[in-house]
Amino acid sequence: MPELPEVETIRCQLEREIVGQKIKDIIVTDARVIKGVSAQKFKETLIGQKFNSVSRRGKVLILKIKSDLFLVAHLRLTGVFILSTEKEKFSKLVFVFSKDKHLHFCDSRVFGELRIVDDWQKLPIIKEMGPEPLSLTKAEFIRLFTGKKTKIKPLLMDQHFLAGVGNIYAQECLFFAGIHPERTVDSLSKEELSRVYVELKKVLKKAIQEKGSSVDSYRDIQGQEGRYAYFHQVYQRDGKPCLKCKTIIQRKVISGRGTGFCPTCQK
DNA sequence: AATGGGACCTGCGCGC
DNA sequence: TGCGCGCAGGTCCCAT
């Protein structure tokens, strides 16, 4: 499932591969991924246009066409962009740039969405989104968390609170910070919060460097797997020994989400 | 204010 | 080998 590092990887690759490319045709095989307008209207609006730039806010991709025309993509759980002229599994829609340049939007669970907007900043998901973790200073991060009574892990994943962190990176950063995912934020000392800040940034940066975590269907736009799953300490490692202390990693559902943690390393 | 559960959707892993 | 069941998960929405 794509979180900030995966979406950033895709952003960067799309920027390189499709900016300046003219959309010659769009083939829609499953119109459910198009939100807000009909497939016909979607095609009419985009065919003949060029992508100008690709940016990211949280887990949302913003493909700029003109100052008042944007394609906004949310991959949700299983959405991927794949650059390929072959038939692709779960392909829902293809942007045709030329005979040898096709961009598929594939999504096995069909939760992902593509929409056309004239101002992406007006979208509720954007307006209600918390700050970018990689742009926050330590002081801002600590101020943001201070006084919250919620459990730390669901708060890290709350997009209204902090943008881009999902189930993988919330778990991984708490492992490195040595914090139990069920600790309430107001029980954390400044020093512990500071550790969460430092480890979150480290984990996100390292994951971007490794092109994300390929769990589920996530691939980069060339169809390559991200390598960060090799570095996972707790995510989907329940029943296995902790890589630091050999204690068996536990799994617990916290606020409805499966959560792995080391009962020895995380207090 | 904060938490919980359902809905959306379907591939996949598991048990038999 | 094949079938059926239920889990997983990001986000939104409603209820408590």
PDB file of C-alpha atoms (C1' of nucleotides) in Angstrom:
ATOM      1  CA  MET A   1       0.000   0.000   0.000  1.00  0.00           C
ATOM      2  CA  PRO A   2       1.436   3.266  -1.100  1.00  0.00           C
ATOM      3  CA  GLU A   3       2.366   5.742   1.619  1.00  0.00           C
ATOM      4  CA  LEU A   4       4.509   8.861   1.398  1.00  0.00           C
ATOM      5  CA  PRO A   5       7.737   7.116   0.259  1.00  0.00           C
ATOM      6  CA  GLU A   6       5.981   5.068  -2.420  1.00  0.00           C
ATOM      7  CA  VAL A   7       3.996   8.047  -3.705  1.00  0.00           C
ATOM      8  CA  GLU A   8       7.137  10.193  -3.709  1.00  0.00           C
ATOM      9  CA  THR A   9       8.952   7.509  -5.717  1.00  0.00           C
ATOM     10  CA  ILE A  10       6.143   7.483  -8.269  1.00  0.00           C
ATOM     11  CA  ARG A  11       6.012  11.277  -8.348  1.00  0.00           C
ATOM     12  CA  CYS A  12       9.676  11.492  -9.120  1.00  0.00           C
ATOM     13  CA  GLN A  13       9.510   8.888 -11.879  1.00  0.00           C
ATOM     14  CA  LEU A  14       6.371  10.347 -13.456  1.00  0.00           C
ATOM     15  CA  GLU A  15       8.022  13.768 -13.461  1.00  0.00           C
ATOM     16  CA  ARG A  16      10.896  12.287 -15.450  1.00  0.00           C
ATOM     17  CA  GLU A  17       8.828  10.132 -17.800  1.00  0.00           C
ATOM     18  CA  ILE A  18       5.610  11.956 -18.681  1.00  0.00           C
ATOM     19  CA  VAL A  19       6.197  15.682 -18.302  1.00  0.00           C
ATOM     20  CA  GLY A  20       6.038  17.264 -21.739  1.00  0.00           C
ATOM     21  CA  GLN A  21       4.330  14.202 -23.237  1.00  0.00           C
ATOM     22  CA  LYS A  22       1.113  14.845 -25.143  1.00  0.00           C
ATOM     23  CA  ILE A  23      -1.841  12.598 -24.337  1.00  0.00           C
ATOM     24  CA  LYS A  24      -2.835  11.100 -27.696  1.00  0.00           C
ATOM     25  CA  ASP A  25      -5.543   8.805 -26.377  1.00  0.00           C
ATOM     26  CA  ILE A  26      -7.026   7.385 -23.195  1.00  0.00           C
ATOM     27  CA  ILE A  27      -8.375   3.850 -23.046  1.00  0.00           C
ATOM     28  CA  VAL A  28     -10.771   3.281 -20.175  1.00  0.00           C
ATOM     29  CA  THR A  29     -11.458  -0.332 -19.261  1.00  0.00           C
ATOM     30  CA  ASP A  30     -12.982   0.302 -15.831  1.00  0.00           C
ATOM     31  CA  ALA A  31     -14.608   3.682 -15.381  1.00  0.00           C
ATOM     32  CA  ARG A  32     -15.004   3.211 -11.620  1.00  0.00           C
ATOM     33  CA  VAL A  33     -11.553   4.707 -11.059  1.00  0.00           C
ATOM     34  CA  ILE A  34     -12.706   8.001 -12.581  1.00  0.00           C
ATOM     35  CA  LYS A  35     -14.479  10.171 -10.030  1.00  0.00           C
ATOM     36  CA  GLY A  36     -16.626  13.243 -10.534  1.00  0.00           C
ATOM     37  CA  VAL A  37     -17.075  13.063 -14.302  1.00  0.00           C
ATOM     38  CA  SER A  38     -18.040  10.460 -16.886  1.00  0.00           C
ATOM     39  CA  ALA A  39     -15.321   8.538 -18.704  1.00  0.00           C
ATOM     40  CA  GLN A  40     -16.326  10.403 -21.864  1.00  0.00           C
ATOM     41  CA  LYS A  41     -15.879  13.813 -20.255  1.00  0.00           C
ATOM     42  CA  PHE A  42     -12.602  12.664 -18.690  1.00  0.00           C
ATOM     43  CA  LYS A  43     -11.241  11.710 -22.086  1.00  0.00           C
ATOM     44  CA  GLU A  44     -12.514  14.849 -23.822  1.00  0.00           C
ATOM     45  CA  THR A  45     -10.860  17.032 -21.202  1.00  0.00           C
ATOM     46  CA  LEU A  46      -7.460  15.335 -21.252  1.00  0.00           C
ATOM     47  CA  ILE A  47      -6.835  14.101 -24.782  1.00  0.00           C
ATOM     48  CA  GLY A  48      -4.580  16.537 -26.633  1.00  0.00           C
ATOM     49  CA  GLN A  49      -3.199  17.986 -23.378  1.00  0.00           C
ATOM     50  CA  LYS A  50       0.289  17.748 -21.912  1.00  0.00           C
ATOM     51  CA  PHE A  51       1.428  17.075 -18.371  1.00  0.00           C
ATOM     52  CA  ASN A  52       3.351  20.028 -17.072  1.00  0.00           C
ATOM     53  CA  SER A  53       4.600  18.912 -13.660  1.00  0.00           C
ATOM     54  CA  VAL A  54       3.962  16.250 -11.027  1.00  0.00           C
ATOM     55  CA  SER A  55       3.766  17.068  -7.331  1.00  0.00           C
ATOM     56  CA  ARG A  56       2.693  15.312  -4.169  1.00  0.00           C
ATOM     57  CA  ARG A  57       0.817  16.234  -1.031  1.00  0.00           C
ATOM     58  CA  GLY A  58       0.671  13.451   1.555  1.00  0.00           C
ATOM     59  CA  LYS A  59      -0.335  10.343  -0.374  1.00  0.00           C
ATOM     60  CA  VAL A  60      -1.964  12.367  -3.164  1.00  0.00           C
ATOM     61  CA  LEU A  61      -0.393  12.871  -6.591  1.00  0.00           C
ATOM     62  CA  ILE A  62      -1.084  16.131  -8.412  1.00  0.00           C
ATOM     63  CA  LEU A  63      -0.419  16.132 -12.144  1.00  0.00           C
ATOM     64  CA  LYS A  64      -0.524  19.663 -13.470  1.00  0.00           C
ATOM     65  CA  ILE A  65      -1.739  20.253 -17.006  1.00  0.00           C
ATOM     66  CA  LYS A  66      -2.389  23.993 -16.901  1.00  0.00           C
ATOM     67  CA  SER A  67      -2.810  26.548 -14.140  1.00  0.00           C
ATOM     68  CA  ASP A  68      -6.516  25.705 -14.008  1.00  0.00           C
ATOM     69  CA  LEU A  69      -6.452  22.007 -14.932  1.00  0.00           C
ATOM     70  CA  PHE A  70      -5.072  19.180 -12.808  1.00  0.00           C
ATOM     71  CA  LEU A  71      -5.347  15.420 -12.705  1.00  0.00           C
ATOM     72  CA  VAL A  72      -5.388  14.336  -9.070  1.00  0.00           C
ATOM     73  CA  ALA A  73      -4.623  10.693  -8.316  1.00  0.00           C
ATOM     74  CA  HIS A  74      -5.021   8.767  -5.077  1.00  0.00           C
ATOM     75  CA  LEU A  75      -3.677   5.209  -5.170  1.00  0.00           C
ATOM     76  CA  ARG A  76      -5.349   4.135  -1.918  1.00  0.00           C
ATOM     77  CA  LEU A  77      -4.489   0.465  -1.308  1.00  0.00           C
ATOM     78  CA  THR A  78      -3.542  -1.153  -4.557  1.00  0.00           C
ATOM     79  CA  GLY A  79      -3.282   1.573  -7.186  1.00  0.00           C
ATOM     80  CA  VAL A  80      -0.124   1.645  -9.325  1.00  0.00           C
ATOM     81  CA  PHE A  81       1.054   3.508 -12.404  1.00  0.00           C
ATOM     82  CA  ILE A  82       2.908   1.267 -14.829  1.00  0.00           C
ATOM     83  CA  LEU A  83       4.799   2.426 -17.883  1.00  0.00           C
ATOM     84  CA  SER A  84       4.323  -0.379 -20.391  1.00  0.00           C
ATOM     85  CA  THR A  85       2.957  -1.061 -23.832  1.00  0.00           C
ATOM     86  CA  GLU A  86       2.130  -4.635 -22.842  1.00  0.00           C
ATOM     87  CA  LYS A  87      -1.183  -5.815 -21.408  1.00  0.00           C
ATOM     88  CA  GLU A  88      -1.061  -5.129 -17.676  1.00  0.00           C
ATOM     89  CA  LYS A  89      -2.842  -7.056 -14.954  1.00  0.00           C
ATOM     90  CA  PHE A  90      -5.648  -5.034 -13.313  1.00  0.00           C
ATOM     91  CA  SER A  91      -5.250  -2.191 -15.799  1.00  0.00           C
ATOM     92  CA  LYS A  92      -8.210   0.153 -15.473  1.00  0.00           C
ATOM     93  CA  LEU A  93      -7.105   2.960 -17.734  1.00  0.00           C
ATOM     94  CA  VAL A  94      -4.260   3.710 -20.144  1.00  0.00           C
ATOM     95  CA  PHE A  95      -2.802   7.062 -21.146  1.00  0.00           C
ATOM     96  CA  VAL A  96      -1.389   6.693 -24.638  1.00  0.00           C
ATOM     97  CA  PHE A  97       1.435   9.124 -25.383  1.00  0.00           C
ATOM     98  CA  SER A  98       2.893   7.381 -28.411  1.00  0.00           C
ATOM     99  CA  LYS A  99       3.225   3.951 -29.980  1.00  0.00           C
ATOM    100  CA  ASP A 100       5.890   2.992 -27.462  1.00  0.00           C
ATOM    101  CA  LYS A 101       4.842   5.033 -24.448  1.00  0.00           C
ATOM    102  CA  HIS A 102       1.758   3.960 -22.523  1.00  0.00           C
ATOM    103  CA  LEU A 103       0.988   4.651 -18.883  1.00  0.00           C
ATOM    104  CA  HIS A 104      -1.414   2.235 -17.186  1.00  0.00           C
ATOM    105  CA  PHE A 105      -3.341   2.963 -14.047  1.00  0.00           C
ATOM    106  CA  CYS A 106      -3.780  -0.474 -12.461  1.00  0.00           C
ATOM    107  CA  ASP A 107      -5.782  -1.161  -9.334  1.00  0.00           C
ATOM    108  CA  SER A 108      -6.887  -4.630  -8.243  1.00  0.00           C
ATOM    109  CA  ARG A 109      -9.219  -3.463  -5.472  1.00  0.00           C
ATOM    110  CA  VAL A 110     -10.563  -0.438  -7.286  1.00  0.00           C
ATOM    111  CA  PHE A 111     -10.272   1.896  -4.318  1.00  0.00           C
ATOM    112  CA  GLY A 112      -7.951   4.241  -6.158  1.00  0.00           C
ATOM    113  CA  GLU A 113      -9.251   7.339  -7.866  1.00  0.00           C
ATOM    114  CA  LEU A 114      -8.477   9.761 -10.631  1.00  0.00           C
ATOM    115  CA  ARG A 115     -10.174  13.106 -10.810  1.00  0.00           C
ATOM    116  CA  ILE A 116      -9.975  16.279 -12.853  1.00  0.00           C
ATOM    117  CA  VAL A 117     -10.075  19.572 -10.989  1.00  0.00           C
ATOM    118  CA  ASP A 118      -9.445  23.221 -11.775  1.00  0.00           C
ATOM    119  CA  ASP A 119      -7.878  23.865  -8.368  1.00  0.00           C
ATOM    120  CA  TRP A 120      -6.419  20.956  -6.431  1.00  0.00           C
ATOM    121  CA  GLN A 121      -6.005  23.070  -3.303  1.00  0.00           C
ATOM    122  CA  LYS A 122      -9.786  23.285  -2.999  1.00  0.00           C
ATOM    123  CA  LEU A 123     -10.226  19.520  -2.673  1.00  0.00           C
ATOM    124  CA  PRO A 124     -11.449  18.597   0.825  1.00  0.00           C
ATOM    125  CA  ILE A 125      -8.810  15.868   1.155  1.00  0.00           C
ATOM    126  CA  ILE A 126      -6.111  18.516   0.566  1.00  0.00           C
ATOM    127  CA  LYS A 127      -7.687  21.309   2.618  1.00  0.00           C
ATOM    128  CA  GLU A 128      -8.136  19.020   5.607  1.00  0.00           C
ATOM    129  CA  MET A 129      -4.682  17.444   5.418  1.00  0.00           C
ATOM    130  CA  GLY A 130      -2.090  17.837   8.160  1.00  0.00           C
ATOM    131  CA  PRO A 131       1.462  19.064   7.519  1.00  0.00           C
ATOM    132  CA  GLU A 132       4.153  17.204   5.580  1.00  0.00           C
ATOM    133  CA  PRO A 133       6.319  15.300   8.073  1.00  0.00           C
ATOM    134  CA  LEU A 134       9.527  15.944   6.116  1.00  0.00           C
ATOM    135  CA  SER A 135       8.951  19.700   6.224  1.00  0.00           C
ATOM    136  CA  LEU A 136       8.335  19.939   9.965  1.00  0.00           C
ATOM    137  CA  THR A 137      10.980  21.137  12.385  1.00  0.00           C
ATOM    138  CA  LYS A 138      11.355  19.260  15.644  1.00  0.00           C
ATOM    139  CA  ALA A 139       9.788  22.150  17.552  1.00  0.00           C
ATOM    140  CA  GLU A 140       6.772  22.203  15.209  1.00  0.00           C
ATOM    141  CA  PHE A 141       6.411  18.442  15.472  1.00  0.00           C
ATOM    142  CA  ILE A 142       6.454  18.500  19.254  1.00  0.00           C
ATOM    143  CA  ARG A 143       4.017  21.407  19.356  1.00  0.00           C
ATOM    144  CA  LEU A 144       1.689  19.517  17.006  1.00  0.00           C
ATOM    145  CA  PHE A 145       1.591  16.473  19.267  1.00  0.00           C
ATOM    146  CA  THR A 146       1.535  18.182  22.635  1.00  0.00           C
ATOM    147  CA  GLY A 147      -1.667  17.803  24.591  1.00  0.00           C
ATOM    148  CA  LYS A 148      -3.153  15.005  22.458  1.00  0.00           C
ATOM    149  CA  LYS A 149      -4.751  12.201  24.443  1.00  0.00           C
ATOM    150  CA  THR A 150      -4.922   9.634  21.620  1.00  0.00           C
ATOM    151  CA  LYS A 151      -2.737   6.615  21.150  1.00  0.00           C
ATOM    152  CA  ILE A 152       0.413   7.580  19.275  1.00  0.00           C
ATOM    153  CA  LYS A 153       0.117   5.072  16.425  1.00  0.00           C
ATOM    154  CA  PRO A 154      -3.357   5.977  15.138  1.00  0.00           C
ATOM    155  CA  LEU A 155      -2.451   9.659  15.484  1.00  0.00           C
ATOM    156  CA  LEU A 156       0.663   9.264  13.311  1.00  0.00           C
ATOM    157  CA  MET A 157      -1.562   7.693  10.656  1.00  0.00           C
ATOM    158  CA  ASP A 158      -4.299  10.326  10.855  1.00  0.00           C
ATOM    159  CA  GLN A 159      -4.039  12.271   7.589  1.00  0.00           C
ATOM    160  CA  HIS A 160      -5.904  15.242   9.060  1.00  0.00           C
ATOM    161  CA  PHE A 161      -3.162  15.458  11.622  1.00  0.00           C
ATOM    162  CA  LEU A 162       0.001  14.486   9.735  1.00  0.00           C
ATOM    163  CA  ALA A 163       0.213  13.788   5.978  1.00  0.00           C
ATOM    164  CA  GLY A 164       1.498  10.682   4.248  1.00  0.00           C
ATOM    165  CA  VAL A 165       2.180   8.249   7.091  1.00  0.00           C
ATOM    166  CA  GLY A 166       0.303   4.946   6.892  1.00  0.00           C
ATOM    167  CA  ASN A 167       0.365   1.599   8.608  1.00  0.00           C
ATOM    168  CA  ILE A 168       3.868   0.569   7.536  1.00  0.00           C
ATOM    169  CA  TYR A 169       5.837   3.666   8.461  1.00  0.00           C
ATOM    170  CA  ALA A 170       3.905   4.395  11.665  1.00  0.00           C
ATOM    171  CA  GLN A 171       4.848   0.922  12.926  1.00  0.00           C
ATOM    172  CA  GLU A 172       8.446   1.090  11.755  1.00  0.00           C
ATOM    173  CA  CYS A 173       9.133   4.515  13.219  1.00  0.00           C
ATOM    174  CA  LEU A 174       7.690   3.532  16.601  1.00  0.00           C
ATOM    175  CA  PHE A 175       9.931   0.488  16.671  1.00  0.00           C
ATOM    176  CA  PHE A 176      13.047   2.585  16.075  1.00  0.00           C
ATOM    177  CA  ALA A 177      11.865   5.160  18.604  1.00  0.00           C
ATOM    178  CA  GLY A 178      11.329   2.372  21.163  1.00  0.00           C
ATOM    179  CA  ILE A 179       7.748   3.488  21.821  1.00  0.00           C
ATOM    180  CA  HIS A 180       4.825   1.095  22.295  1.00  0.00           C
ATOM    181  CA  PRO A 181       2.141   1.889  19.680  1.00  0.00           C
ATOM    182  CA  GLU A 182      -0.568   2.110  22.348  1.00  0.00           C
ATOM    183  CA  ARG A 183       1.159   4.755  24.435  1.00  0.00           C
ATOM    184  CA  THR A 184      -1.015   7.854  24.633  1.00  0.00           C
ATOM    185  CA  VAL A 185       0.657  10.965  23.315  1.00  0.00           C
ATOM    186  CA  ASP A 186       0.285  12.845  26.601  1.00  0.00           C
ATOM    187  CA  SER A 187       2.213  10.075  28.369  1.00  0.00           C
ATOM    188  CA  LEU A 188       5.256  10.681  26.158  1.00  0.00           C
ATOM    189  CA  SER A 189       8.093  12.825  27.418  1.00  0.00           C
ATOM    190  CA  LYS A 190       9.579  15.553  25.219  1.00  0.00           C
ATOM    191  CA  GLU A 191      12.580  13.320  24.741  1.00  0.00           C
ATOM    192  CA  GLU A 192      10.379  10.410  23.588  1.00  0.00           C
ATOM    193  CA  LEU A 193       8.420  12.644  21.180  1.00  0.00           C
ATOM    194  CA  SER A 194      11.678  13.911  19.865  1.00  0.00           C
ATOM    195  CA  ARG A 195      12.757  10.321  19.194  1.00  0.00           C
ATOM    196  CA  VAL A 196       9.529   9.710  17.258  1.00  0.00           C
ATOM    197  CA  TYR A 197      10.286  12.806  15.157  1.00  0.00           C
ATOM    198  CA  VAL A 198      13.865  11.786  14.419  1.00  0.00           C
ATOM    199  CA  GLU A 199      13.023   8.157  13.615  1.00  0.00           C
ATOM    200  CA  LEU A 200      10.014   9.035  11.470  1.00  0.00           C
ATOM    201  CA  LYS A 201      12.135  11.307   9.307  1.00  0.00           C
ATOM    202  CA  LYS A 202      14.898   8.718   9.078  1.00  0.00           C
ATOM    203  CA  VAL A 203      12.508   5.925   8.126  1.00  0.00           C
ATOM    204  CA  LEU A 204      10.723   8.021   5.488  1.00  0.00           C
ATOM    205  CA  LYS A 205      13.969   9.232   3.930  1.00  0.00           C
ATOM    206  CA  LYS A 206      15.507   5.774   3.861  1.00  0.00           C
ATOM    207  CA  ALA A 207      12.304   4.331   2.375  1.00  0.00           C
ATOM    208  CA  ILE A 208      12.298   6.981  -0.380  1.00  0.00           C
ATOM    209  CA  GLN A 209      15.928   6.111  -1.074  1.00  0.00           C
ATOM    210  CA  GLU A 210      14.961   2.432  -1.407  1.00  0.00           C
ATOM    211  CA  LYS A 211      11.970   3.310  -3.648  1.00  0.00           C
ATOM    212  CA  GLY A 212       9.378   2.256  -1.059  1.00  0.00           C
ATOM    213  CA  SER A 213       8.148  -1.037   0.369  1.00  0.00           C
ATOM    214  CA  SER A 214       6.739  -3.627  -2.006  1.00  0.00           C
ATOM    215  CA  VAL A 215       4.076  -5.264   0.067  1.00  0.00           C
ATOM    216  CA  ASP A 216       0.789  -6.075  -1.651  1.00  0.00           C
ATOM    217  CA  SER A 217       0.873  -4.882  -5.222  1.00  0.00           C
ATOM    218  CA  TYR A 218       3.087  -1.825  -4.948  1.00  0.00           C
ATOM    219  CA  ARG A 219       5.574  -1.408  -7.788  1.00  0.00           C
ATOM    220  CA  ASP A 220       7.280   1.648  -9.219  1.00  0.00           C
ATOM    221  CA  ILE A 221       6.285   2.885 -12.661  1.00  0.00           C
ATOM    222  CA  GLN A 222       8.822   0.600 -14.334  1.00  0.00           C
ATOM    223  CA  GLY A 223       7.172  -2.346 -12.590  1.00  0.00           C
ATOM    224  CA  GLN A 224      10.128  -2.749 -10.208  1.00  0.00           C
ATOM    225  CA  GLU A 225       9.746  -3.598  -6.538  1.00  0.00           C
ATOM    226  CA  GLY A 226      10.789  -1.144  -3.853  1.00  0.00           C
ATOM    227  CA  ARG A 227      13.496  -2.464  -1.549  1.00  0.00           C
ATOM    228  CA  TYR A 228      12.469  -1.039   1.810  1.00  0.00           C
ATOM    229  CA  ALA A 229      10.514  -4.160   2.834  1.00  0.00           C
ATOM    230  CA  TYR A 230      13.935  -5.793   3.404  1.00  0.00           C
ATOM    231  CA  PHE A 231      14.468  -3.293   6.212  1.00  0.00           C
ATOM    232  CA  HIS A 232      11.126  -3.823   7.969  1.00  0.00           C
ATOM    233  CA  GLN A 233      11.515  -4.526  11.676  1.00  0.00           C
ATOM    234  CA  VAL A 234       7.918  -5.101  12.746  1.00  0.00           C
ATOM    235  CA  TYR A 235       5.520  -4.605   9.835  1.00  0.00           C
ATOM    236  CA  GLN A 236       4.150  -8.065   8.948  1.00  0.00           C
ATOM    237  CA  ARG A 237       6.871  -9.677  11.059  1.00  0.00           C
ATOM    238  CA  ASP A 238       4.640 -10.989  13.844  1.00  0.00           C
ATOM    239  CA  GLY A 239       5.751 -14.403  15.080  1.00  0.00           C
ATOM    240  CA  LYS A 240       9.328 -13.741  13.972  1.00  0.00           C
ATOM    241  CA  PRO A 241      12.207 -12.793  16.279  1.00  0.00           C
ATOM    242  CA  CYS A 242      12.963  -9.121  16.811  1.00  0.00           C
ATOM    243  CA  LEU A 243      16.049  -8.250  14.767  1.00  0.00           C
ATOM    244  CA  LYS A 244      17.455  -6.346  17.732  1.00  0.00           C
ATOM    245  CA  CYS A 245      16.655  -8.525  20.767  1.00  0.00           C
ATOM    246  CA  LYS A 246      15.174 -11.829  19.448  1.00  0.00           C
ATOM    247  CA  THR A 247      11.902 -11.437  21.350  1.00  0.00           C
ATOM    248  CA  ILE A 248       8.993 -12.675  19.229  1.00  0.00           C
ATOM    249  CA  ILE A 249       7.254  -9.769  17.462  1.00  0.00           C
ATOM    250  CA  GLN A 250       3.635  -9.455  18.576  1.00  0.00           C
ATOM    251  CA  ARG A 251       0.629  -8.388  16.555  1.00  0.00           C
ATOM    252  CA  LYS A 252      -2.326  -6.501  17.922  1.00  0.00           C
ATOM    253  CA  VAL A 253      -5.260  -4.717  16.323  1.00  0.00           C
ATOM    254  CA  ILE A 254      -5.067  -1.082  17.406  1.00  0.00           C
ATOM    255  CA  SER A 255      -7.858   1.245  16.276  1.00  0.00           C
ATOM    256  CA  GLY A 256      -8.863  -1.351  13.717  1.00  0.00           C
ATOM    257  CA  ARG A 257      -5.401  -1.694  12.158  1.00  0.00           C
ATOM    258  CA  GLY A 258      -3.037  -4.625  12.458  1.00  0.00           C
ATOM    259  CA  THR A 259       0.042  -3.487  14.347  1.00  0.00           C
ATOM    260  CA  GLY A 260       3.349  -5.272  14.868  1.00  0.00           C
ATOM    261  CA  PHE A 261       5.660  -4.377  17.734  1.00  0.00           C
ATOM    262  CA  CYS A 262       8.431  -5.768  19.894  1.00  0.00           C
ATOM    263  CA  PRO A 263       7.236  -6.032  23.499  1.00  0.00           C
ATOM    264  CA  THR A 264      10.823  -5.775  24.740  1.00  0.00           C
ATOM    265  CA  CYS A 265      12.161  -2.916  22.612  1.00  0.00           C
ATOM    266  CA  GLN A 266       8.998  -0.825  22.663  1.00  0.00           C
ATOM    267  CA  LYS A 267       7.837   0.518  26.002  1.00  0.00           C
TER     268      LYS A 267
ATOM    269  C1'  DA B   1     -13.385  15.232  21.209  1.00  0.00           C
ATOM    270  C1'  DA B   2     -12.405  10.717  20.469  1.00  0.00           C
ATOM    271  C1'  DT B   3     -13.364   6.166  19.248  1.00  0.00           C
ATOM    272  C1'  DG B   4     -15.692   2.289  16.810  1.00  0.00           C
ATOM    273  C1'  DG B   5     -17.759   0.122  13.135  1.00  0.00           C
ATOM    274  C1'  DG B   6     -19.546  -0.271   8.398  1.00  0.00           C
ATOM    275  C1'  DA B   7     -19.008   0.530   3.523  1.00  0.00           C
ATOM    276  C1'  DC B   8     -16.336   0.470  -0.538  1.00  0.00           C
ATOM    277  C1'  DC B   9     -13.723  -3.856  -3.334  1.00  0.00           C
ATOM    278  C1'  DT B  10     -11.382  -8.055  -4.639  1.00  0.00           C
ATOM    279  C1'  DG B  11      -7.059 -10.995  -4.559  1.00  0.00           C
ATOM    280  C1'  DC B  12      -5.213 -14.103  -1.817  1.00  0.00           C
ATOM    281  C1'  DG B  13      -4.225 -17.420   1.869  1.00  0.00           C
ATOM    282  C1'  DC B  14      -6.102 -20.790   4.540  1.00  0.00           C
ATOM    283  C1'  DG B  15      -8.711 -24.889   5.807  1.00  0.00           C
ATOM    284  C1'  DC B  16     -10.961 -28.822   4.319  1.00  0.00           C
TER     285       DC B  16
ATOM    286  C1'  DT C   1      -6.754 -29.899  -7.010  1.00  0.00           C
ATOM    287  C1'  DG C   2     -10.491 -27.101  -6.032  1.00  0.00           C
ATOM    288  C1'  DC C   3     -13.796 -24.721  -3.502  1.00  0.00           C
ATOM    289  C1'  DG C   4     -15.575 -21.335  -0.152  1.00  0.00           C
ATOM    290  C1'  DC C   5     -14.736 -18.161   3.460  1.00  0.00           C
ATOM    291  C1'  DG C   6     -12.963 -14.168   5.491  1.00  0.00           C
ATOM    292  C1'  DC C   7      -9.157 -10.988   6.060  1.00  0.00           C
ATOM    293  C1'  DA C   8      -6.639  -6.737   4.684  1.00  0.00           C
ATOM    294  C1'  DG C   9      -6.531  -1.822   4.332  1.00  0.00           C
ATOM    295  C1'  DG C  10      -7.056   4.185   3.209  1.00  0.00           C
ATOM    296  C1'  DT C  11     -10.627   7.062   3.622  1.00  0.00           C
ATOM    297  C1'  DC C  12     -15.186   8.630   4.419  1.00  0.00           C
ATOM    298  C1'  DC C  13     -19.304   8.588   7.010  1.00  0.00           C
ATOM    299  C1'  DC C  14     -22.368   7.691  10.715  1.00  0.00           C
ATOM    300  C1'  DA C  15     -23.184   6.532  15.587  1.00  0.00           C
ATOM    301  C1'  DT C  16     -22.066   6.492  20.278  1.00  0.00           C
TER     302       DT C  16
END
